[in-house]
Coordinates of C-alpha atoms in Angstrom, one line a residue:
X516 CA 21.1 -32.1 -35.5
X517 CA 17.6 -33.1 -34.9
X518 CA 16.7 -35.5 -33.1
X519 CA 14.7 -38.6 -35.3
X520 CA 10.7 -37.3 -35.6
X521 CA 10.0 -40.2 -33.2
X522 CA 11.9 -39.2 -30.4
X523 CA 9.2 -36.2 -30.0
X524 CA 6.5 -36.6 -27.8
X525 CA 3.9 -34.5 -27.7
X526 CA 1.0 -35.3 -26.1
X527 CA 3.2 -35.1 -22.4
X528 CA 4.1 -32.0 -23.1
X529 CA 0.8 -30.8 -23.9
X530 CA -0.6 -33.4 -20.7
X531 CA 1.8 -30.7 -18.5
X532 CA -0.1 -28.2 -19.6
X533 CA -3.7 -29.0 -19.3
X534 CA -2.8 -30.3 -15.7
X535 CA -1.2 -27.0 -15.1
X536 CA -4.7 -25.6 -16.0
X537 CA -7.0 -28.4 -13.6
X538 CA -5.1 -27.4 -11.1
X539 CA -4.7 -23.1 -11.4
X540 CA -8.5 -23.3 -12.5
X541 CA -9.3 -25.6 -8.9
X542 CA -7.7 -23.2 -6.9
X543 CA -9.9 -20.4 -9.0
X544 CA -13.2 -22.7 -7.5
X545 CA -11.9 -23.3 -4.3
X546 CA -9.3 -21.1 -2.7
X547 CA -9.6 -19.7 -0.4
X548 CA -12.1 -16.4 0.2
X549 CA -14.0 -18.2 -3.0
X550 CA -17.3 -18.0 -2.8
X551 CA -20.2 -16.8 -3.9
X552 CA -21.7 -17.1 -7.5
X553 CA -19.5 -18.0 -10.6
X554 CA -19.1 -14.3 -11.5
X555 CA -17.5 -13.5 -8.1
X556 CA -15.4 -16.8 -8.6
X557 CA -13.8 -15.8 -11.8
X558 CA -13.6 -11.8 -10.3
X559 CA -9.9 -10.8 -10.1
X560 CA -9.5 -8.1 -7.4
X561 CA -9.4 -4.9 -9.0
X562 CA -8.4 -1.8 -7.7
X563 CA -8.9 2.0 -7.5
X564 CA -8.6 3.2 -10.3
X565 CA -11.2 0.4 -12.7
X566 CA -13.9 0.9 -9.9
X567 CA -13.4 3.7 -8.4
X568 CA -12.6 5.4 -4.4
X569 CA -10.4 7.6 -2.8
X570 CA -6.8 7.9 -2.5
X571 CA -4.9 9.9 -0.6
X572 CA -1.5 10.2 -0.5
X573 CA 0.5 11.6 2.9
X574 CA 3.9 12.5 2.9
X575 CA 5.9 13.4 6.1
X576 CA 7.2 16.4 6.8
X577 CA 9.0 15.9 10.0
X578 CA 10.4 14.1 12.5
X579 CA 12.3 14.6 15.9
X580 CA 15.3 15.2 14.2
X581 CA 14.6 16.8 11.2
X582 CA 14.8 14.1 9.0
X583 CA 12.9 11.6 7.1
X584 CA 11.5 9.3 9.4
X585 CA 13.2 5.5 9.6
X586 CA 11.8 3.1 7.8
X587 CA 10.6 1.7 10.9
X588 CA 8.8 4.8 12.0
X589 CA 7.2 5.0 9.0
X590 CA 5.3 1.7 9.1
X591 CA 4.7 2.0 12.7
X592 CA 2.5 5.2 11.0
X593 CA 1.2 3.0 8.6
X594 CA 0.2 0.0 10.1
X595 CA -2.1 2.6 13.2
X596 CA -3.5 4.6 9.6
X597 CA -4.2 1.2 8.9
X598 CA -6.5 0.5 11.1
X599 CA -8.3 3.9 11.0
X600 CA -8.7 3.1 7.7
X601 CA -10.1 -0.7 8.7
X602 CA -12.6 1.1 10.8
X603 CA -14.6 1.9 7.9
X604 CA -16.1 -1.1 6.9
X605 CA -14.1 -0.8 3.2
X606 CA -12.8 -4.3 2.0
X607 CA -9.9 -4.5 0.6
X608 CA -8.6 -0.7 1.5
X609 CA -4.7 -1.0 0.6
X610 CA -2.6 0.9 3.0
X611 CA 0.9 1.5 1.6
X612 CA 4.4 3.2 1.8
X613 CA 6.1 4.8 -0.9
X614 CA 9.5 6.6 -0.5
X615 CA 11.2 7.1 2.7
X616 CA 7.8 10.1 2.8
X617 CA 5.3 8.9 1.7
X618 CA 1.7 6.8 3.0
X619 CA -0.8 6.0 0.3
X620 CA -4.2 5.4 1.1
X621 CA -6.9 3.3 -1.4
X622 CA -9.9 2.8 -0.5
X623 CA -12.2 1.0 -3.5
X624 CA -16.1 1.9 -3.7
X625 CA -17.9 4.3 -2.2
X626 CA -15.8 8.1 -2.2
X627 CA -15.0 9.2 1.5
X628 CA -13.3 11.9 3.3
X629 CA -9.8 10.3 4.1
X630 CA -7.9 13.8 5.8
X631 CA -8.2 13.1 9.5
X632 CA -6.8 9.4 8.7
X633 CA -3.3 11.0 8.8
X634 CA -3.5 13.4 11.8
X635 CA -0.5 12.4 14.3
X636 CA -1.0 9.1 16.6
X637 CA -2.0 10.5 19.9
X638 CA -0.5 8.8 22.5
X639 CA -2.0 9.6 25.8
X640 CA -1.2 8.7 30.2
X641 CA -4.2 9.3 31.7
X642 CA -4.5 8.5 35.5
X643 CA -7.6 6.5 36.0
X644 CA -11.1 7.6 37.8
X645 CA -13.0 5.6 37.1
X646 CA -13.9 2.1 35.7
X647 CA -17.3 0.6 34.6
X648 CA -18.3 -1.8 32.5
X649 CA -18.4 -1.7 29.5
X650 CA -20.5 -4.2 27.5
X651 CA -23.8 -1.5 26.8
X652 CA -25.8 -3.8 28.0
X653 CA -29.2 -2.3 28.7
X654 CA -30.0 -4.5 31.2
X655 CA -26.7 -6.7 33.0
X656 CA -27.2 -9.1 35.4
X657 CA -26.6 -8.7 39.3
X658 CA -22.7 -8.0 40.0
X659 CA -21.1 -10.3 41.8
X660 CA -17.6 -9.3 43.2
X661 CA -14.3 -10.1 41.1
X662 CA -11.7 -12.0 42.2
X663 CA -8.2 -10.1 42.9
X664 CA -5.3 -11.3 41.5
X665 CA -1.9 -12.3 43.8
X666 CA 0.2 -9.7 43.7
X667 CA 4.1 -8.6 45.2
X668 CA 4.8 -5.2 46.2
X669 CA 8.2 -6.5 46.3
X670 CA 11.7 -4.3 45.5
X671 CA 12.1 -6.9 42.4
X672 CA 9.5 -7.9 39.9
X673 CA 8.6 -11.5 41.2
X674 CA 7.3 -12.2 37.3
X675 CA 4.6 -13.8 39.0
X676 CA 1.7 -11.9 37.8
X677 CA -1.2 -14.0 38.0
X678 CA -3.6 -14.1 35.1
X679 CA -6.3 -11.6 34.6
X680 CA -9.3 -12.5 35.9
X681 CA -13.0 -12.3 33.7
X682 CA -13.5 -8.8 34.4
X683 CA -10.9 -7.1 36.3
X684 CA -8.3 -4.2 35.2
X685 CA -5.2 -5.4 33.3
X686 CA -2.2 -6.7 34.7
X687 CA 0.4 -4.5 34.5
X688 CA 2.6 -2.1 36.8
X689 CA 5.3 0.6 36.7
X690 CA 8.2 0.9 38.1
X691 CA 11.3 1.7 38.8
X692 CA 14.5 -1.0 38.7
X693 CA 14.7 -1.4 42.0
X694 CA 10.7 -0.8 43.1
X695 CA 8.7 -3.7 39.9
X696 CA 5.9 -5.2 41.4
X697 CA 2.8 -7.1 40.0
X698 CA -0.5 -5.0 39.5
X699 CA -4.2 -4.6 37.7
X700 CA -6.4 -5.6 40.6
X701 CA -9.5 -6.5 39.8
X702 CA -12.0 -3.3 39.2
X703 CA -15.5 -3.7 41.1
X704 CA -18.3 -3.4 39.8
X705 CA -19.8 0.4 39.9
X706 CA -23.0 -0.2 40.9
X707 CA -21.1 -1.0 44.1
X708 CA -18.9 2.4 44.7
X709 CA -22.1 5.3 43.6
X710 CA -25.9 4.6 44.4
X711 CA -27.6 4.7 41.4
X712 CA -29.3 7.7 39.7
X713 CA -32.5 8.4 38.9
X714 CA -33.8 10.0 35.5
X715 CA -35.3 13.2 38.2
X716 CA -31.5 13.8 39.6
X717 CA -31.0 17.0 39.7
X718 CA -29.5 19.0 37.0
X719 CA -26.1 18.5 34.3
X720 CA -23.0 17.0 36.1
X721 CA -20.6 20.7 36.8
X722 CA -17.8 19.2 34.7
X723 CA -20.3 18.6 31.7
X724 CA -21.5 22.6 31.6
X725 CA -18.4 23.6 32.4
X726 CA -16.7 22.0 29.9
X727 CA -15.5 24.2 27.0
X728 CA -18.0 23.5 24.2
X729 CA -16.6 24.7 20.1
X730 CA -19.6 25.7 18.3
X731 CA -20.0 23.4 15.6
X732 CA -19.8 20.5 18.7
X733 CA -22.8 21.9 20.4
X734 CA -24.3 22.1 17.5
X735 CA -24.1 17.8 16.7
X736 CA -25.0 17.5 20.5
X737 CA -28.6 19.0 19.9
X738 CA -28.7 16.6 16.8
X739 CA -27.9 14.2 18.9
X740 CA -30.3 15.3 21.6
X741 CA -33.0 14.8 19.1
X742 CA -32.4 11.9 18.0
X743 CA -31.9 10.1 21.7
X744 CA -35.3 12.3 22.6
X745 CA -36.0 14.9 25.5
X746 CA -36.5 11.9 27.7
X747 CA -33.7 10.0 27.2
X748 CA -30.6 13.2 27.5
X749 CA -32.6 14.3 30.9
X750 CA -32.1 11.5 32.3
X751 CA -28.3 11.0 30.9
X752 CA -27.5 14.6 32.0
X753 CA -29.1 14.1 35.7
X754 CA -26.8 11.3 36.2
X755 CA -23.7 11.7 39.1
X756 CA -22.2 8.2 38.0
X757 CA -23.0 5.1 36.2
X758 CA -26.2 3.6 37.0
X759 CA -27.5 0.5 37.7
X760 CA -30.1 -0.8 35.8
X761 CA -30.5 -3.6 38.0
X762 CA -32.3 -1.6 40.8
X763 CA -34.0 1.0 38.4
X764 CA -34.5 -1.6 35.2
X765 CA -37.0 1.4 33.7
X766 CA -33.3 4.2 33.4
X767 CA -32.2 1.0 31.2
X768 CA -35.5 1.6 28.2
X769 CA -35.1 5.1 29.0
X770 CA -31.4 5.4 28.0
X771 CA -31.6 3.0 25.1
X772 CA -31.5 5.4 22.2
X773 CA -28.3 5.8 23.4
X774 CA -27.3 2.4 22.1
X775 CA -28.7 3.0 18.9
X776 CA -26.4 6.1 18.2
X777 CA -23.4 5.8 16.1
X778 CA -19.5 6.2 17.4
X779 CA -19.1 9.8 15.6
X780 CA -22.2 11.3 17.6
X781 CA -21.2 9.1 21.1
X782 CA -17.2 11.2 20.5
X783 CA -19.7 14.4 20.6
X784 CA -20.9 13.4 24.2
X785 CA -19.9 15.2 27.4
X786 CA -17.1 12.2 28.6
X787 CA -19.4 12.2 32.2
X788 CA -22.4 11.4 29.8
X789 CA -20.3 8.8 27.7
X790 CA -19.1 7.3 30.9
X791 CA -22.0 7.2 33.5
X792 CA -24.8 6.3 30.6
X793 CA -24.3 2.4 30.3
X794 CA -26.0 1.7 27.2
X795 CA -22.9 3.5 25.5
X796 CA -20.3 0.4 25.6
X797 CA -17.4 -0.2 24.1
X798 CA -18.4 -1.0 20.7
X799 CA -19.0 2.4 19.5
X800 CA -16.0 4.1 21.9
X801 CA -13.6 2.4 20.6
X802 CA -14.6 3.3 16.5
X803 CA -15.1 7.2 17.2
X804 CA -13.4 8.9 14.9
X805 CA -9.4 9.9 14.9
X806 CA -9.0 12.2 17.3
X807 CA -11.6 12.4 19.5
X808 CA -10.1 12.3 22.6
X809 CA -7.3 14.0 21.1
X810 CA -7.5 17.3 23.9
X811 CA -4.9 16.6 27.1
X812 CA -6.4 19.7 28.6
X813 CA -10.1 17.3 29.5
X814 CA -11.3 14.8 30.8
X815 CA -11.9 11.8 28.5
X816 CA -13.4 8.0 28.7
X817 CA -11.7 5.0 26.5
X818 CA -11.8 1.6 26.7
X819 CA -9.3 -1.5 27.5
X820 CA -10.1 -4.7 26.0
X821 CA -13.3 -3.7 24.2
X822 CA -15.0 -4.4 28.3
X823 CA -13.5 -2.2 30.8
X824 CA -15.0 1.8 30.3
X825 CA -12.4 3.8 31.7
X826 CA -13.2 7.7 32.8
X827 CA -10.1 9.5 32.2
X828 CA -8.5 12.6 33.8
X829 CA -6.3 15.0 31.8
X830 CA -3.2 14.1 30.6
X831 CA -0.3 14.6 31.9
X832 CA 2.1 12.6 30.3
X833 CA 2.7 12.8 26.3
X834 CA 4.1 10.9 23.5
X835 CA 6.3 13.3 22.7
X836 CA 7.7 12.7 26.1
X837 CA 9.0 9.4 26.0
X838 CA 12.5 8.8 24.6
X839 CA 12.2 5.0 24.4
X840 CA 10.1 1.6 25.0
X841 CA 11.7 -2.0 24.5
X842 CA 10.7 -5.4 25.4
X843 CA 13.1 -6.7 27.7
X844 CA 13.4 -9.5 30.5
X845 CA 14.0 -8.7 33.9
X846 CA 16.1 -10.8 36.2
X847 CA 13.3 -13.3 36.6
X848 CA 12.9 -13.7 32.9
X849 CA 10.2 -12.4 33.3
X850 CA 9.2 -9.7 29.7
X851 CA 8.7 -6.5 30.9
X852 CA 8.4 -3.2 28.5
X853 CA 11.3 -0.4 29.7
X854 CA 10.6 3.0 29.2
X855 CA 12.4 5.8 29.3
X856 CA 11.5 9.4 29.3
X857 CA 13.6 12.3 28.2
X858 CA 14.0 16.0 29.6
X859 CA 11.0 17.5 30.8
X860 CA 8.7 14.3 30.1
X861 CA 10.8 12.7 33.2
X862 CA 9.0 15.4 36.0
X863 CA 5.8 14.6 34.4
X864 CA 6.3 10.8 34.6
X865 CA 7.3 11.6 38.6
X866 CA 4.2 13.7 39.6
X867 CA 2.3 11.5 37.6
X868 CA 3.0 8.3 39.1
X869 CA 2.7 10.7 42.7
X870 CA 0.4 11.8 42.6
X871 CA -1.2 8.4 41.6
X872 CA 0.7 6.7 44.1
X873 CA -0.7 8.9 46.6
X874 CA -4.0 9.6 45.1
X875 CA -4.2 13.3 45.2
X876 CA -5.4 15.7 43.0
X877 CA -8.2 13.9 40.9
X878 CA -9.1 11.1 43.4
X879 CA -9.6 7.5 41.8
X880 CA -12.2 6.0 43.3
X881 CA -12.5 2.7 44.6
X882 CA -13.5 0.5 41.0
X883 CA -10.1 2.1 39.3
X884 CA -8.1 0.6 42.0
X885 CA -5.8 -2.1 41.5
X886 CA -5.1 -4.9 43.6
X887 CA -2.6 -3.0 45.9
X888 CA -5.2 0.0 46.5
X889 CA -3.2 2.0 44.3
X890 CA -4.7 3.9 41.5
X891 CA -3.8 3.2 37.8
X892 CA -2.4 5.2 35.4
X893 CA -4.1 4.2 31.5
X894 CA -1.6 4.2 28.1
X895 CA -4.1 5.8 25.8
X896 CA -3.4 5.4 21.8
X897 CA -5.7 7.1 19.5
X898 CA -8.8 5.8 21.4
X899 CA -7.9 2.8 23.2
X900 CA -6.0 2.1 25.9
X901 CA -3.5 -0.1 25.6
X902 CA -2.3 -0.4 28.8
X903 CA -3.7 0.7 32.5
X904 CA -0.5 -0.7 35.3
X905 CA -1.0 0.0 38.5
X906 CA 1.1 2.4 40.0
X907 CA 3.7 1.4 42.8
X908 CA 5.5 3.9 44.0
X909 CA 6.3 7.1 42.9
X910 CA 9.2 7.0 40.0
X911 CA 12.0 9.4 39.7
X912 CA 14.4 7.8 37.2
X913 CA 13.3 4.4 34.4
X914 CA 10.3 2.4 35.1
X915 CA 9.1 -0.7 34.3
X916 CA 5.2 -2.2 33.1
X917 CA 5.5 -5.4 33.9
X918 CA 2.0 -7.7 34.0
X919 CA 1.9 -11.2 32.4
X920 CA 3.6 -10.8 29.1
X921 CA 5.2 -12.5 26.7
X922 CA 7.8 -12.0 23.9
X923 CA 5.3 -9.8 21.2
X924 CA 2.7 -8.8 23.9
X925 CA 5.4 -7.3 25.5
X926 CA 7.1 -6.0 22.0
X927 CA 3.5 -5.1 20.9
X928 CA 3.3 -2.9 23.6
X929 CA 7.1 -1.5 23.2
X930 CA 6.1 0.3 19.8
X931 CA 3.4 1.7 20.7
X932 CA 4.8 3.3 23.2
X933 CA 7.8 4.0 20.9
X934 CA 5.6 5.9 18.1
X935 CA 4.4 7.9 20.4
X936 CA 8.1 9.0 21.1
X937 CA 8.5 9.2 17.6
X938 CA 5.9 11.6 15.7
X939 CA 5.8 11.6 12.5
X940 CA 3.6 14.3 11.5
X941 CA 1.8 13.9 7.8
X942 CA 0.7 16.3 5.2
X943 CA -2.2 15.9 3.0
X944 CA -1.0 16.3 -0.8
X945 CA -3.4 15.1 -3.0
X946 CA -6.6 13.8 -2.0
X947 CA -7.9 12.1 -5.8
X948 CA -11.9 10.8 -6.2
X949 CA -12.3 8.1 -8.7
X950 CA -16.1 7.3 -8.9
X951 CA -17.7 3.8 -9.9
X952 CA -18.6 5.6 -13.6
X953 CA -14.7 6.6 -14.5
X954 CA -13.6 2.9 -12.7
X955 CA -15.9 1.0 -15.2
X956 CA -15.1 3.2 -18.3
X957 CA -11.3 2.7 -17.4
X958 CA -11.6 -0.9 -17.4
X959 CA -14.1 -1.3 -20.5
X960 CA -11.3 1.3 -22.0
X961 CA -8.5 -1.1 -21.1
X962 CA -10.4 -4.2 -21.4
X963 CA -11.4 -3.3 -25.4
X964 CA -7.4 -2.3 -25.8
X965 CA -6.0 -5.6 -25.3
X966 CA -8.8 -6.9 -27.4
X967 CA -7.9 -4.9 -30.3
X968 CA -4.3 -5.5 -30.0
X969 CA -4.9 -9.1 -29.2
X970 CA -7.2 -9.2 -32.7
X971 CA -4.9 -7.3 -34.8
X972 CA -2.2 -10.0 -33.7
X973 CA -4.6 -12.5 -35.2
X974 CA -5.3 -11.6 -38.4
X975 CA -2.2 -10.5 -39.4
X976 CA -1.5 -14.1 -38.2
X977 CA -3.5 -15.8 -40.7
X978 CA -3.0 -13.5 -43.2
X979 CA 1.0 -13.9 -43.6
X980 CA 1.0 -17.9 -42.0
X981 CA -2.5 -18.8 -43.2
X982 CA -2.7 -22.4 -40.8
X983 CA 0.0 -21.1 -38.8
X984 CA -1.9 -17.9 -37.9
X985 CA -4.2 -21.1 -35.5
X986 CA -1.3 -21.5 -33.5
X987 CA -0.7 -18.2 -33.3
X988 CA -4.1 -18.3 -32.4
X989 CA -3.9 -20.7 -29.6
X990 CA -1.0 -20.2 -28.0
X991 CA -2.5 -16.3 -27.2
X992 CA -6.1 -17.6 -25.9
X993 CA -3.9 -20.1 -24.1
X994 CA -1.8 -17.5 -22.5
X995 CA -4.7 -14.9 -21.4
X996 CA -6.6 -17.8 -19.4
X997 CA -3.3 -18.8 -17.5
X998 CA -2.7 -14.8 -16.6
X999 CA -6.3 -14.5 -16.0
X1000 CA -6.7 -17.6 -13.5
X1001 CA -3.2 -16.7 -12.1
X1002 CA -4.8 -12.9 -10.9
X1003 CA -7.5 -14.4 -9.9
X1004 CA -5.2 -16.6 -7.4
X1005 CA -3.1 -14.1 -6.6
X1006 CA -5.2 -11.7 -5.9
X1007 CA -6.5 -14.0 -3.1
X1008 CA -3.1 -15.5 -2.2
X1009 CA -1.4 -12.1 -1.6
X1010 CA -3.6 -9.4 -2.2
X1011 CA -2.2 -8.6 -6.3
X1012 CA -4.6 -5.6 -7.1
X1013 CA -5.5 -5.4 -11.0
X1014 CA -4.6 -1.9 -12.2
X1015 CA -5.0 -0.2 -15.6
X1016 CA -1.2 -0.2 -15.6
X1017 CA -1.5 -3.9 -15.3
X1018 CA -3.4 -4.1 -18.1
X1019 CA -0.9 -1.8 -19.7
X1020 CA 1.8 -3.9 -19.0
X1021 CA -0.3 -7.6 -20.3
X1022 CA -1.0 -5.1 -23.6
X1023 CA 2.8 -4.7 -23.5
X1024 CA 3.5 -8.6 -23.1
X1025 CA 1.4 -9.1 -26.7
X1026 CA 4.2 -7.8 -28.6
X1027 CA 6.4 -9.9 -26.2
X1028 CA 4.7 -12.9 -27.2
X1029 CA 4.7 -12.1 -31.1
X1030 CA 8.1 -11.8 -31.0
X1031 CA 8.7 -15.3 -30.4
X1032 CA 6.0 -16.6 -33.1
X1033 CA 7.7 -14.5 -36.0
X1034 CA 11.7 -16.2 -34.3
X1035 CA 10.0 -19.5 -34.6
X1036 CA 8.5 -19.6 -38.0
X1037 CA 11.1 -17.5 -39.8
X1038 CA 13.3 -19.9 -38.8
X1039 CA 11.5 -22.2 -40.2
X1040 CA 11.0 -21.4 -42.8
X1041 CA 15.1 -20.7 -44.0
X1042 CA 15.6 -24.2 -42.7
X1043 CA 12.7 -25.1 -45.7
X1044 CA 14.7 -23.0 -48.1
X1045 CA 18.0 -24.4 -47.5
X1046 CA 16.3 -27.6 -49.1
X1047 CA 14.5 -29.9 -45.6
X1048 CA 10.7 -30.7 -45.8
X1049 CA 8.6 -29.6 -43.4
X1050 CA 9.3 -32.6 -41.2
X1051 CA 12.7 -32.5 -40.6
X1052 CA 12.1 -29.2 -40.3
X1053 CA 10.0 -28.2 -37.5
X1054 CA 12.5 -30.3 -35.0
X1055 CA 15.8 -28.4 -36.9
X1056 CA 13.9 -24.7 -36.7
X1057 CA 13.0 -25.5 -33.0
X1058 CA 16.2 -25.8 -31.4
X1059 CA 17.8 -23.1 -33.2
X1060 CA 14.9 -20.5 -32.4
X1061 CA 15.0 -21.7 -28.1
X1062 CA 17.8 -20.3 -27.4
X1063 CA 16.6 -16.6 -29.0
X1064 CA 12.9 -17.0 -27.5
X1065 CA 14.3 -17.5 -24.6
X1066 CA 17.0 -14.7 -24.0
X1067 CA 13.9 -12.5 -25.9
X1068 CA 11.7 -13.2 -22.9
X1069 CA 14.5 -13.5 -20.4
X1070 CA 15.7 -9.6 -20.9
X1071 CA 11.7 -8.8 -20.9
X1072 CA 11.4 -10.8 -17.2
X1073 CA 14.9 -9.1 -16.4
X1074 CA 13.5 -5.7 -17.2
X1075 CA 9.7 -6.4 -15.1
X1076 CA 11.8 -7.2 -12.3
X1077 CA 14.1 -4.1 -11.9
X1078 CA 11.5 -2.1 -13.1
X1079 CA 9.4 -3.5 -9.9
X1080 CA 12.0 -3.0 -7.6
X1081 CA 13.3 0.3 -7.6
X1082 CA 9.8 1.7 -8.3
X1083 CA 6.3 2.8 -6.8
X1084 CA 3.3 3.0 -6.9
X1085 CA 0.5 1.7 -10.0
X1086 CA 4.4 1.7 -11.7
X1087 CA 5.4 -1.1 -9.9
X1088 CA 1.9 -3.5 -10.6
X1089 CA 2.6 -2.6 -14.8
X1090 CA 6.2 -4.3 -14.1
X1091 CA 4.5 -7.2 -12.2
X1092 CA 1.9 -8.3 -14.8
X1093 CA 4.1 -7.5 -17.7
X1094 CA 6.6 -10.7 -15.5
X1095 CA 4.2 -12.9 -15.0
X1096 CA 2.4 -12.4 -19.1
X1097 CA 6.2 -13.5 -19.2
X1098 CA 7.1 -15.9 -17.3
X1099 CA 2.9 -17.9 -18.3
X1100 CA 4.3 -16.7 -22.2
X1101 CA 7.4 -19.0 -21.9
X1102 CA 4.9 -22.1 -20.4
X1103 CA 2.9 -21.9 -23.4
X1104 CA 6.0 -21.8 -26.2
X1105 CA 7.3 -25.0 -24.6
X1106 CA 4.0 -26.5 -23.2
X1107 CA 2.1 -26.1 -26.5
X1108 CA 3.2 -24.1 -29.6
X1109 CA 6.2 -26.5 -30.3
X1110 CA 4.5 -30.0 -29.5
X1111 CA 1.0 -28.5 -31.3
X1112 CA 3.9 -27.3 -34.3
X1113 CA 5.4 -31.0 -34.3
X1114 CA 1.8 -32.6 -34.5
X1115 CA 1.0 -30.1 -37.2
X1116 CA 3.6 -31.5 -39.1
X1117 CA 2.4 -34.8 -39.8
X1118 CA -0.5 -33.5 -41.5
X1119 CA -1.0 -33.4 -44.7
X1120 CA -2.5 -29.9 -44.6
X1121 CA 1.0 -29.1 -43.7
X1122 CA 2.7 -29.8 -46.6
X1123 CA 0.7 -27.4 -48.7
X1124 CA 2.1 -24.4 -49.4
X1125 CA -1.5 -22.7 -50.0
X1126 CA -2.5 -24.0 -46.3
X1127 CA -0.1 -23.8 -43.9
X1128 CA 1.4 -20.6 -45.4
X1129 CA 4.7 -22.1 -46.3
X1130 CA 4.1 -20.7 -50.0
X1131 CA 7.1 -18.4 -50.0
X1132 CA 10.2 -20.6 -49.6
X1133 CA 8.5 -23.7 -50.6
X1134 CA 8.2 -22.1 -54.1
X1135 CA 12.1 -20.7 -53.8
X1136 CA 13.4 -24.0 -52.4
X1137 CA 11.9 -26.1 -55.9
X1138 CA 13.4 -23.4 -57.9
X1139 CA 16.7 -23.6 -56.2
X1140 CA 16.4 -27.9 -56.8
X1141 CA 16.1 -27.6 -60.2
X1142 CA 18.5 -25.2 -60.8
X1143 CA 20.8 -27.4 -59.1
X1144 CA 19.7 -30.6 -61.4
X1145 CA 20.3 -28.5 -64.4
X1146 CA 23.7 -27.8 -63.6
X1147 CA 24.2 -30.9 -63.2
X1148 CA 22.8 -31.7 -66.0
X1149 CA 25.1 -29.4 -68.9
X1150 CA 27.7 -29.9 -66.8

């Protein structure tokens, strides 16, 4: 039996619903990421197919053993590619793994060529030949000697590496397990190592002129030469060492145009020019296009920590020579990175450490020496130096990189080294450019479809249910407002992006919401046909319809969850939107539909068959009662 009407207090449910709306829209207007005008605050995060942009699918074609890459390797590749994509400066770029081979890159907004971001991450081990200031200052203050950190060259790692002083090279050392040590001496200012060069110095350096230059690069260099001007180019070509602008301020003005070059323009300059021109800073070098220093047979320039600029020798050891790298605790409970080389990689590493330890081959100068007077080896990933440990001996076995590492820093470095040892080659499968016009057309089409669907439901509701149609109309409006607010908040908090597939999921949810109305209202008619008054029929119909409504929505929600778990890409967005709309529909059912029906049942209009929409049920009940009365009289 239904509880008496007096026990139903619809105001409480409506108050809870009102509280939910207040909290939700406070988050919409004032939560993290809410900025700009009213339009910006109310704008959900839109996907590529709604605002246009570029989407590229990369497929991993091989790994070391010929099998698909592991989930860990694919995730490491995704992170590196994401860093490359973020270098474009595009907001809300998306780089996701899809299946066990694919990485999908989506850049909303302006169409771009993404073919270079999928090139394999290049890990190289290069000896540091020279070091210089990489801030790109036009007129730096007079150089002062940098403090040298204390270090140990004892047979076992002491774990007492001193903090890296300002302007010094990073602390660190490579050593065999039996010959560890601290490293990373200060890099002295370049002015103390070489006399200043003037614009009138001789012709371009031999290394620069002897470098084989592809025809395309040569054309780009000519374009850069025209941009900076003949005087600046001649001055830069004549530099034999990093220029000391403190002794020749006019040279800083001459070389200033190099500081305005884009990273792509800097990348085509000879390595010696990139290093010797002080107005070319790490901000430009770090943002060079991917694979700018890919060729292991050429010298290169790269930065560490965005402040130190290194001239690097040719790469003697590659990432593919590394067998494994792990962050471990040594005997002194200090975090170190253990390196294991494979095959001929160990021979290459031994040869490189011998060259650095004895300073043979292409010699490193005073600016590149560590605190113990030994050369350093830079670990270069793509265009950046991730570590530059000092070599403490000729390493013929497994080695360690020691320094001021904590667990997080050591694990990060080990991961970068491991990735170089586990290359994942990607083949571009499909690059789709979605124009902004097409994206806007998709958005309009999606909103139009949703509007038409809702309008048809409302027209049918008013035609068939009359007054009860207003309940359906208000419920759909409230559901739409809840879904919209949730989309805005979820876009900021968890990065959920609304796509055309998501809009399709919400349109499908309209059918689920309409089903729950039909179940409730038809059950209400059944109660009235059985002889009950509209007021008493409402709570009884709710009790009988509630279980069916919950079951139907639960099945839809379970389907959405399963689809979300097993699907990828746009289908996942469809499933998420369908599940979200279904949950919020249940909220509206319990906190609005039943309470408002209880309130309507107490009005006179609800008792009118023509107004309430229950006219087809009430006459049947009246006829049935009349038939029963006549039978009683005949008896």
